[in-house]
Every structure is written in C-alpha cells, then in structure tokens.
XYZ file of C-alpha atoms in Angstrom:
398
model
C 0.000 0.000 0.000
C 1.385 3.354 -1.009
C 0.473 6.290 1.237
C 0.302 8.895 -1.487
C -0.301 11.911 0.710
C 1.863 11.041 3.707
C 3.698 14.075 5.047
C 5.312 15.372 8.203
C 1.900 15.554 9.880
C 1.318 11.798 9.593
C -0.455 9.249 7.427
C -3.512 9.941 5.249
C -6.911 9.699 6.874
C -10.463 9.603 5.572
C -13.475 10.894 7.509
C -16.937 9.744 6.424
C -19.906 11.853 7.555
C -23.265 10.182 6.904
C -26.193 12.602 6.634
C -28.967 10.308 7.827
C -32.516 10.904 6.682
C -31.822 11.622 2.998
C -30.717 15.223 2.687
C -32.248 17.356 -0.066
C -29.223 17.595 -2.350
C -31.081 19.754 -4.871
C -31.304 22.511 -2.278
C -27.675 22.139 -1.172
C -25.961 22.069 -4.559
C -28.609 24.077 -6.369
C -29.062 23.557 -10.150
C -30.243 27.115 -10.658
C -29.253 26.892 -14.336
C -31.967 24.284 -14.947
C -35.298 26.138 -15.359
C -37.283 23.047 -14.407
C -35.903 23.376 -10.876
C -38.050 26.462 -10.320
C -41.101 24.990 -12.020
C -40.972 21.920 -9.781
C -40.316 23.758 -6.519
C -42.331 26.997 -6.483
C -42.197 27.503 -2.698
C -38.921 25.861 -1.608
C -36.519 26.696 -4.451
C -33.307 28.612 -3.763
C -33.112 31.735 -5.920
C -30.325 32.174 -8.500
C -27.230 34.130 -7.478
C -27.623 37.862 -7.899
C -31.217 38.131 -6.729
C -31.439 40.917 -4.122
C -27.700 41.418 -4.388
C -27.035 38.030 -2.836
C -29.131 38.786 0.266
C -32.205 36.764 1.312
C -35.247 37.834 -0.631
C -37.650 40.016 1.376
C -40.602 38.009 0.105
C -41.058 34.603 -1.467
C -41.228 34.812 -5.245
C -42.663 31.690 -6.913
C -40.735 30.491 -9.962
C -37.694 32.532 -8.853
C -36.903 31.296 -5.370
C -39.866 30.705 -3.133
C -37.752 29.861 -0.096
C -36.532 33.445 0.184
C -32.938 32.119 0.084
C -30.375 33.102 -2.562
C -27.743 30.679 -3.848
C -24.015 31.396 -3.796
C -22.623 30.861 -7.269
C -20.275 27.933 -7.795
C -19.768 27.551 -11.540
C -22.416 29.442 -13.457
C -24.917 26.573 -13.309
C -24.804 25.245 -9.751
C -25.012 27.288 -6.572
C -24.476 26.650 -2.879
C -27.235 27.021 -0.315
C -26.481 30.291 1.516
C -26.476 28.542 4.909
C -23.377 26.690 3.694
C -21.545 29.998 3.203
C -18.666 29.037 5.571
C -17.707 26.385 3.010
C -17.501 28.839 0.090
C -13.862 29.812 0.871
C -12.929 26.113 0.795
C -14.509 25.817 -2.640
C -12.658 28.904 -3.853
C -9.400 27.501 -2.449
C -9.905 24.236 -4.345
C -10.377 22.194 -1.169
C -14.082 21.440 -1.532
C -15.798 19.653 -4.401
C -19.352 18.460 -4.909
C -20.698 15.563 -6.941
C -24.246 15.985 -8.212
C -26.623 13.208 -9.350
C -24.749 10.512 -7.415
C -26.136 7.476 -5.655
C -26.442 3.729 -5.402
C -28.389 2.227 -8.331
C -29.799 -0.571 -6.173
C -31.192 1.613 -3.395
C -34.904 1.737 -2.602
C -36.924 4.364 -0.741
C -36.415 2.818 2.689
C -34.057 4.733 4.967
C -32.828 1.605 6.705
C -32.174 -0.660 3.752
C -30.716 2.176 1.673
C -28.364 3.265 4.442
C -27.261 -0.335 4.866
C -26.729 -0.748 1.125
C -24.572 2.374 0.928
C -22.504 1.448 3.964
C -22.020 -2.111 2.774
C -21.291 -0.797 -0.741
C -21.618 -3.867 -2.861
C -23.421 -6.990 -3.959
C -26.897 -5.687 -3.283
C -26.235 -5.303 0.439
C -25.141 -8.924 0.882
C -21.377 -8.366 1.043
C -19.684 -9.194 4.331
C -18.864 -6.123 6.381
C -18.812 -2.491 5.325
C -16.728 -0.713 2.702
C -14.365 0.820 5.241
C -14.209 -2.411 7.213
C -13.133 -4.248 4.073
C -10.606 -1.499 3.350
C -9.057 -2.003 6.783
C -8.883 -5.755 6.166
C -7.375 -5.328 2.690
C -4.653 -3.015 3.991
C -3.967 -4.893 7.228
C -0.666 -6.385 6.070
C 0.937 -2.981 5.611
C -0.670 -1.346 8.667
C -0.128 -3.522 11.724
C -1.720 -1.290 14.376
C -4.490 -3.118 16.237
C -6.965 -0.176 16.143
C -7.134 1.809 12.892
C -10.792 2.781 12.586
C -13.126 4.660 14.945
C -16.858 5.307 14.798
C -17.571 8.408 16.856
C -20.687 7.181 18.619
C -22.147 4.510 20.854
C -22.233 1.837 18.120
C -19.963 0.803 15.280
C -21.232 2.164 11.985
C -22.063 -0.440 9.348
C -19.401 0.999 7.048
C -16.736 -0.144 9.537
C -18.311 -3.498 10.345
C -16.334 -6.656 9.732
C -12.976 -5.126 10.661
C -11.110 -6.405 13.690
C -9.291 -3.069 13.899
C -12.371 -0.824 14.309
C -14.056 0.322 17.520
C -16.885 2.658 18.519
C -16.061 5.458 20.958
C -18.821 7.809 22.069
C -16.493 9.955 24.189
C -12.748 9.376 24.289
C -12.468 11.112 27.657
C -14.752 8.532 29.232
C -13.537 5.464 27.319
C -12.088 3.547 30.266
C -12.740 0.568 32.488
C -14.685 1.875 35.441
C -12.869 -0.184 38.020
C -10.159 0.365 40.566
C -8.082 -2.485 39.129
C -8.075 -2.362 35.295
C -4.868 -4.402 35.215
C -6.629 -7.318 36.886
C -9.362 -7.317 34.250
C -6.777 -7.136 31.480
C -5.014 -10.194 32.887
C -8.070 -12.144 33.955
C -10.473 -11.864 31.026
C -8.613 -14.027 28.440
C -8.435 -17.181 30.620
C -11.966 -16.551 31.842
C -13.217 -16.609 28.269
C -11.221 -19.757 27.602
C -12.898 -21.477 30.556
C -16.361 -20.865 29.081
C -15.316 -21.828 25.559
C -15.501 -18.303 24.134
C -12.528 -16.878 22.279
C -11.017 -13.658 23.568
C -9.849 -12.899 20.036
C -12.697 -10.599 19.107
C -14.676 -7.763 20.591
C -12.998 -7.963 23.994
C -9.547 -7.793 22.458
C -10.613 -4.778 20.382
C -11.923 -3.037 23.489
C -8.691 -3.539 25.400
C -6.603 -2.507 22.399
C -8.695 0.646 22.163
C -8.302 1.302 25.869
C -4.538 0.988 25.581
C -4.316 3.201 22.496
C -6.471 5.964 23.989
C -4.600 5.810 27.289
C -1.312 6.306 25.462
C -2.407 8.944 22.932
C -4.798 10.830 25.270
C -6.722 12.511 22.421
C -9.174 14.091 24.865
C -6.287 16.240 26.114
C -5.624 17.689 22.651
C -6.697 21.325 22.767
C -9.023 22.848 20.216
C -7.654 25.704 18.138
C -9.152 28.890 19.633
C -10.142 30.007 16.130
C -12.275 26.883 15.617
C -15.844 27.315 16.840
C -17.796 24.060 16.734
C -21.590 24.100 17.039
C -22.779 23.250 20.533
C -24.595 20.068 19.554
C -23.894 16.370 19.015
C -22.449 16.965 15.556
C -20.074 19.605 16.874
C -18.902 17.277 19.626
C -18.317 14.442 17.157
C -16.350 16.672 14.804
C -14.248 18.010 17.689
C -13.374 14.474 18.727
C -12.566 13.649 15.099
C -10.042 16.488 15.046
C -8.520 15.258 18.302
C -7.980 11.755 16.907
C -6.291 13.152 13.810
C -4.180 15.716 15.663
C -3.049 13.062 18.167
C -1.427 11.253 15.213
C -2.403 7.946 16.794
C -2.452 5.863 13.623
C -6.188 6.075 12.929
C -6.840 5.694 9.197
C -10.628 6.032 9.021
C -13.214 7.821 11.159
C -16.995 7.698 10.748
C -19.641 9.900 12.297
C -23.276 10.727 11.744
C -25.465 13.778 11.375
C -29.189 13.266 11.881
C -32.374 15.163 11.126
C -32.355 15.387 7.308
C -35.763 13.832 6.527
C -37.641 16.979 5.528
C -41.131 15.923 4.504
C -42.641 19.039 6.079
C -41.697 22.749 6.262
C -38.286 22.395 4.648
C -37.849 26.178 4.483
C -38.032 26.372 8.279
C -35.758 23.454 9.132
C -33.113 23.053 6.427
C -31.262 26.390 6.858
C -30.548 25.787 10.545
C -29.352 22.239 9.941
C -27.076 23.398 7.127
C -25.678 26.278 9.165
C -24.696 23.846 11.918
C -23.139 21.442 9.424
C -21.160 24.196 7.711
C -19.994 25.658 11.018
C -18.808 22.239 12.165
C -16.931 21.462 8.947
C -15.331 24.898 8.883
C -14.249 24.435 12.502
C -12.790 21.019 11.665
C -10.715 22.505 8.864
C -9.437 25.320 11.138
C -8.795 22.984 14.051
C -6.794 20.506 11.979
C -4.340 23.086 10.698
C -1.549 21.290 8.808
C -3.296 17.961 9.369
C -5.937 19.120 6.854
C -3.351 18.366 4.172
C -3.608 14.633 4.900
C -7.363 14.502 5.497
C -10.236 13.817 3.106
C -13.788 14.278 4.382
C -16.631 12.720 2.385
C -20.308 13.430 3.079
C -23.085 11.250 1.724
C -26.721 10.393 2.343
C -28.812 7.319 1.586
C -30.816 8.814 -1.312
C -32.038 12.151 -2.583
C -35.454 13.803 -2.397
C -38.236 14.128 -4.923
C -37.585 16.771 -7.554
C -40.995 18.328 -6.957
C -42.109 19.659 -3.594
C -45.047 18.109 -1.745
C -48.178 19.769 -0.375
C -46.548 20.184 3.071
C -43.722 22.410 1.906
C -41.238 19.558 1.946
C -39.911 16.761 -0.233
C -40.286 13.013 -0.120
C -37.948 10.084 -0.712
C -36.261 10.229 -4.096
C -33.309 8.841 -5.998
C -30.029 10.580 -6.901
C -28.356 12.976 -4.488
C -25.256 15.092 -4.088
C -22.021 14.185 -2.308
C -19.446 16.562 -0.861
C -15.711 15.917 -0.629
C -13.270 18.236 1.083
C -9.714 18.295 2.367
C -6.214 19.344 1.431
C -5.776 16.505 -1.105
C -9.090 17.311 -2.859
C -9.119 18.694 -6.385
C -11.914 21.069 -5.501
C -13.545 24.181 -6.839
C -15.696 22.025 -9.129
C -19.041 20.260 -9.243
C -18.381 16.789 -10.638
C -20.737 14.409 -12.403
C -22.928 14.606 -15.475
C -26.098 16.597 -14.885
C -29.028 14.555 -16.265
C -31.549 17.393 -16.209
C -34.901 17.860 -14.509
C -37.136 17.798 -17.578
C -39.705 15.009 -17.418
C -38.034 12.945 -20.131
C -34.648 13.163 -18.329
C -35.786 11.849 -14.965
C -35.331 8.368 -13.583
C -38.229 5.975 -14.396
C -39.418 6.625 -10.819
C -39.797 10.311 -11.690
C -36.779 11.313 -9.612
C -33.365 12.785 -10.394
C -31.456 10.139 -12.337
C -28.185 8.700 -11.036
C -25.304 9.429 -13.397
C -22.428 8.746 -10.975
C -22.337 5.586 -8.891
C -21.300 6.831 -5.455
C -18.794 3.980 -5.184
C -16.789 5.691 -7.930
C -16.136 8.535 -5.489
C -15.307 6.244 -2.574
C -13.040 4.048 -4.693
C -11.061 7.067 -5.853
C -10.622 8.291 -2.286
C -9.305 4.906 -1.171
C -7.026 4.374 -4.158
C -5.712 7.873 -4.815
C -5.645 9.197 -1.252
C -5.312 6.146 0.988
C -3.145 4.240 -1.487
C -5.293 1.106 -1.758
C -3.915 -1.171 -4.468
C -6.054 -1.528 -7.584
C -6.123 -5.284 -7.053
C -7.895 -4.767 -3.709
C -10.700 -2.545 -5.008
C -12.727 -5.596 -6.002
C -12.570 -6.838 -2.422
C -13.660 -3.505 -0.977
C -16.401 -2.967 -3.577
C -17.525 -6.460 -4.615
C -19.449 -6.575 -7.858
C -18.396 -3.068 -8.824
C -15.538 -1.795 -10.955
C -15.371 1.976 -11.623
C -15.240 2.692 -15.335
C -13.009 5.710 -14.720
C -11.953 8.156 -12.042
C -13.432 11.585 -11.611
C -10.159 13.287 -10.758
C -11.538 14.443 -7.423
C -8.272 13.682 -5.586
C -5.103 15.553 -6.507
C -2.310 13.447 -7.985
C-alpha cells in the first residue's frame, strides 16, 4: 500500500460523515441553471445568485426562489445554499468539491435498507462487512496497528463493520474501564473466556486494544484551536473528537460519524437552513482545528438517497433517488461540481420520476481509497464487490 499523501503531519486519513434521513441535495448544490428546478419547486426553491444582491429575498417569489434564500454561485450553473456559506472559501481555495446526481443504483426508498446498502457498498447489500471495514482488512498487512478505525458514537457504523481493527467510541475522555483495578481485568479476562469456551480474540480484544491506544495517545487532552468554533450540539462534539484523533497522530486511518435530522417531509424552508448552518460551522471548525493535518485529510459526506424533484403539499420533499455528495480536504481537487447533470425535464428523470443517477457513489469512494489512501487496484474488487469503476473523476489531486 502506497500512502500517497503522507507528510510530516502523519499518514492519510479519511473521515466519512453520513447525513442520515436523505438530505435534499437539490437545495444544497442548487441547479439554478436548470429552469425546471423552479417549475418543480415553487415555494422551496433557492433563488439564482444575484437576486437581491445576494441577500435573502424580502418576500417569497414563486418560480424565482420561493424559499426566500439566494444561492451562492459555484460555476455558473450550480449554486451553494447560503447557509453553507462558511464552506464557500474552501470551494474557492480548491479544497471542496461536490458531486451531483450521485447514488447507489440498487437503493430503494427505505431509509434503513438504503443506508445499509450504501454502507455495505456492494453486492446488493449482501457483502460481508462495510466498505471501510473491508478497506481495513485489505490493507492490514501494511498497517499492523491493532486499532485503525473509529466510529464516533455509541455503536460501530455499518461501514466499519467486519474489521477487527475498528471500535466505537462515544467519548474518548470517558472510554475507560470503570474499576479500581483495570490491570486485573486485562489479565483475567482471556483465561476466563477460555474457561467458558468463548474466544477472547474478538470484541474484547478490540476493546482492550482501544483502551490501551487511547490511554497512550490521550486525544481528549488535545486542545481545540481557539479560532475553531464548533456548534454546541452532538455533531459539533463528534467533529471536535474527530479532530482530536487526527491531531493526536495515533495511527487512525478512518473515522466515521453521523449527522441526523435530514428527513424533511414538512416545512423544509423552516428546518433546512438551521441544519445546514450547523453542518457548515462544524466542517469549517474542523478545517481550522486541523491546521496542517488538513493536508492529509479527506472528508466525504453522503446520504442514503435524494429527495423528490418536486415539492409536496406540506412544503417539503419526499424520498427520491439521486443525491449530491461533498468531498473536502487538502488533497481534494476542488472548486468544481463533478458528475454529469441529467436534467430535470420530465423525459430526463429516472423511471421513478426522480433525479437520475449518473455517478455511482462507489466511484467517489473508490477514488478516495485508491488515490488518497493508497489502496492497491487489485484490492478494489474486495472492498467494492461486484463493482468496478469505469473511470476516475479526478476528485483527488495526484
């Protein structure tokens, strides 16, 4: 395995943020250059750049931008939701890219099965383990550390399942044996398991390896850059811990975390801006907090499926098909919106009537693992069974 972007700050790392609930990608990476967008979304559309001088519209104007929000221009066709404004400098600096009309061709409209399919990433959801878990297994020979993957939360994310080197940590400061004699437990558990016919070579060993690693690296003691202001919510806490793991240079290759609350069937205009502002603030804080470590970090954001192209009667959107992805970091070839835009005209939509998928999301993930993490081409088939990318997008700098 060739660590392409290794530098003085450590080895390359990938952070996967899953936006659970199916975020409305059409209102994040706004196709304002497609007139059908405004016809389909009279009350929730984001206005084209330039309306009201870039300020929120004083009133909702159907067929122009009924949400009262004005997009920030990206490339003359796509715009950024204004609540994501903290990410605009990253885009201008070439450290943030979007992929529009991406998704998993086999996904359905169920949150649970679609999330599982995306995290498993292959073979119709029947592949063993998750895509990052299989990556850790495929690269195990060249990376001997016992713990290399962390889910920031109370449970291991499906994307990291199947890997013996992945653990879930809700709070690194409190990840400890709550006993006065941890050494005794460390010594006594293996023979105890042997006595009952249960192998210690599994979850228990992972837990103790994680305990040892965190005790040595002490990531909770890593201070946050004073210029980095994380939102005061669960997402902000998870992103802060993510930065601590990376800054501690403790040999963690992959980190997963979740952001919830993206299922906007009702009153999207009232809910989406606040959620996006928190997300953007957290990602901007992560970039500031990481400092030089940003140059070895790639952050990928994805969601289980997109939303319907037309709004519903409740001022929201329902479960759809293709969605956007966001990729950011020092190694990212940003300042672009990748993917072929299929169009929103009726004859260009998916047979379900939704935005058509033109980029299989595994193409993005495969490029991150191969070009950034240095995964050998021969191992891509193991990580993404049943899928072979036809080409790369060029989203990672070479």
